[in-house]
């Protein structure tokens, strides 16, 4: 028996998808046939290569310059997306930052809420789903960035709050809590991708650090019918570090 996951006829909005984990999720969804819509603060030129890659899967991805912490701009973008494509089926609240306290709260917590509220009427019509990127650091305390772990705990709590609230509207809300995924931040910390990979070979129970595609695979599962009985679940994607590391 073979089984194929398809997102044909679905419109998926991914925030903060110009690079990193968001770009991998956008790419995975486009490969599955979705119409992808990216919201990011980085000018479109940041994502030219990604947009070219996505178009090879058949549909031209849309790119909106939008700060998720600006509730007015967010509401306007979702109205525009719904008008342009007729529906919104999936929202991935991926945009996140390591910044000062106010900016971290504005983007990691409030931005997640603003996007979810703006998408809600369209997701309700489509019986859609929301995926929230929190962090495994909210369970461990993380290492040295209090404003990050605190505001990511906010997005974790929002996952539970919104799951309960939006279930009444037929919208499923789930989360992903990654740890140690290859990113610019880790490259800067270790000096190169190779040095980061080498370091985590011995530290991680699975013998490797995570790649953005590892998270994209989970985001695909959470966006499709295979996960339709999950609601308010946060999947810890840390290569086994928290439980067996
Ligand atoms: N990389 C990891 O190891 C890791 C671990 C745990 C959680 N996460 C979470 O996963 C998500 C993605 O992480 P990443 O490593 O790919 O980050 P990244 O820094 O590579 O990408 C974040 C993206 O968000 C965009 N962005 C920043 N502020 C924005 C705003 N106000 N509005 C819209 N877009 C904005 C950036 O321009 C960028 O494209 C984040 O929520 C992060 O907290 C990552």
Coordinates of N, CA and C and ligand atoms in Angstrom, one line a residue, residues 16-22 39-42 66-69 94-97 107 133-136 148 152 178-181 183 186, ligand 1:
X16 N 7.7 34.4 9.0 CA 9.1 34.3 9.2 C 9.8 33.3 8.3
X17 N 9.3 33.2 7.1 CA 9.8 32.0 6.2 C 10.8 32.5 5.1
X18 N 11.4 33.7 5.3 CA 12.4 34.1 4.3 C 13.6 33.2 4.4
X19 N 13.8 32.6 5.6 CA 15.0 31.7 5.8 C 14.8 30.7 6.9
X20 N 15.7 29.9 7.2 CA 15.7 29.0 8.3 C 14.6 28.0 8.3
X21 N 14.0 27.7 9.5 CA 13.0 26.7 9.6 C 11.7 27.0 8.8
X22 N 11.4 28.3 8.8 CA 10.2 28.7 8.1 C 10.3 28.5 6.6
X39 N 5.0 35.6 5.1 CA 5.0 36.9 5.7 C 6.4 37.0 6.4
X40 N 7.1 38.1 6.1 CA 8.4 38.3 6.8 C 8.7 39.8 6.8
X41 N 9.6 40.2 7.7 CA 10.1 41.6 7.7 C 11.3 41.8 6.8
X42 N 11.9 40.7 6.4 CA 13.1 40.8 5.5 C 12.6 41.1 4.1
X66 N 5.7 41.9 6.1 CA 4.7 42.2 7.2 C 5.4 41.8 8.5
X67 N 5.2 42.8 9.4 CA 5.8 42.6 10.8 C 4.6 42.0 11.6
X68 N 4.8 40.8 12.1 CA 3.7 40.1 12.8 C 3.4 40.8 14.1
X69 N 4.2 41.7 14.6 CA 3.9 42.4 15.8 C 3.0 43.6 15.6
X94 N 5.7 30.9 12.8 CA 7.1 30.5 12.9 C 8.0 31.7 13.2
X95 N 7.6 32.9 12.8 CA 8.5 34.1 13.1 C 8.9 34.1 14.6
X96 N 10.1 34.3 14.8 CA 10.6 34.3 16.2 C 12.0 35.0 16.3
X97 N 12.2 35.6 17.4 CA 13.5 36.4 17.5 C 14.2 36.2 18.8
X107 N 7.1 40.0 19.3 CA 7.1 39.1 18.1 C 6.7 37.7 18.6
X133 N 5.4 27.6 16.5 CA 6.8 27.2 16.8 C 7.1 27.8 18.2
X134 N 7.2 26.9 19.2 CA 7.7 27.4 20.5 C 9.1 26.9 20.6
X135 N 9.6 26.4 21.8 CA 11.0 26.0 21.9 C 11.1 25.0 23.0
X136 N 12.0 24.0 22.8 CA 12.2 23.0 23.9 C 12.8 23.7 25.1
X148 N 14.1 35.3 25.8 CA 13.7 34.3 24.8 C 12.9 33.2 25.4
X152 N 9.0 32.6 24.6 CA 8.6 31.3 23.9 C 7.7 30.5 24.8
X178 N 11.2 22.9 19.0 CA 12.5 22.4 18.6 C 13.6 22.7 19.5
X179 N 14.7 22.0 19.3 CA 16.0 22.4 20.0 C 17.1 22.0 19.1
X180 N 18.1 22.9 19.1 CA 19.4 22.6 18.3 C 19.1 22.3 16.9
X181 N 18.5 23.2 16.2 CA 18.3 23.1 14.7 C 19.3 24.0 14.1
X183 N 21.0 26.8 12.4 CA 20.5 28.1 12.1 C 21.7 29.1 12.1
X186 N 23.4 29.5 15.4 CA 24.4 28.4 15.9 C 25.7 28.5 15.1
Ligands
LIG1 N1 16.8 27.1 15.3 C1 16.6 26.5 16.4 O1 17.4 25.8 17.0 C2 15.3 26.8 17.2 C3 15.0 26.2 18.4 C4 13.8 26.4 19.0 C5 12.9 27.2 18.5 N2 13.1 27.8 17.3 C6 12.0 28.7 16.8 O2 11.8 28.3 15.4 C7 11.4 29.5 14.7 C8 12.3 29.7 13.5 O3 13.7 29.8 14.0 P1 14.9 29.9 12.9 O4 16.1 29.4 13.7 O5 14.6 29.4 11.6 O6 15.0 31.5 13.0 P2 15.7 32.5 11.9 O7 16.2 33.7 12.6 O8 16.6 31.8 10.9 O9 14.4 33.0 11.0 C9 13.4 33.8 11.6 C10 12.6 34.5 10.5 O10 11.7 35.3 11.1 C11 11.7 36.6 10.5 N3 11.1 37.6 11.4 C12 11.8 38.2 12.5 N4 11.0 39.1 13.0 C13 9.8 39.1 12.3 C14 8.6 39.8 12.4 N5 8.4 40.8 13.4 N6 7.6 39.6 11.5 C15 7.8 38.7 10.5 N7 8.9 37.9 10.4 C16 9.9 38.2 11.3 C17 13.1 36.8 10.1 O11 13.3 37.9 9.1 C18 13.5 35.4 9.7 O12 13.3 35.3 8.3 C19 11.5 30.7 15.7 O13 10.2 30.9 16.2 C20 12.4 30.1 16.8 O14 12.2 30.7 18.0 C21 14.3 27.6 16.6

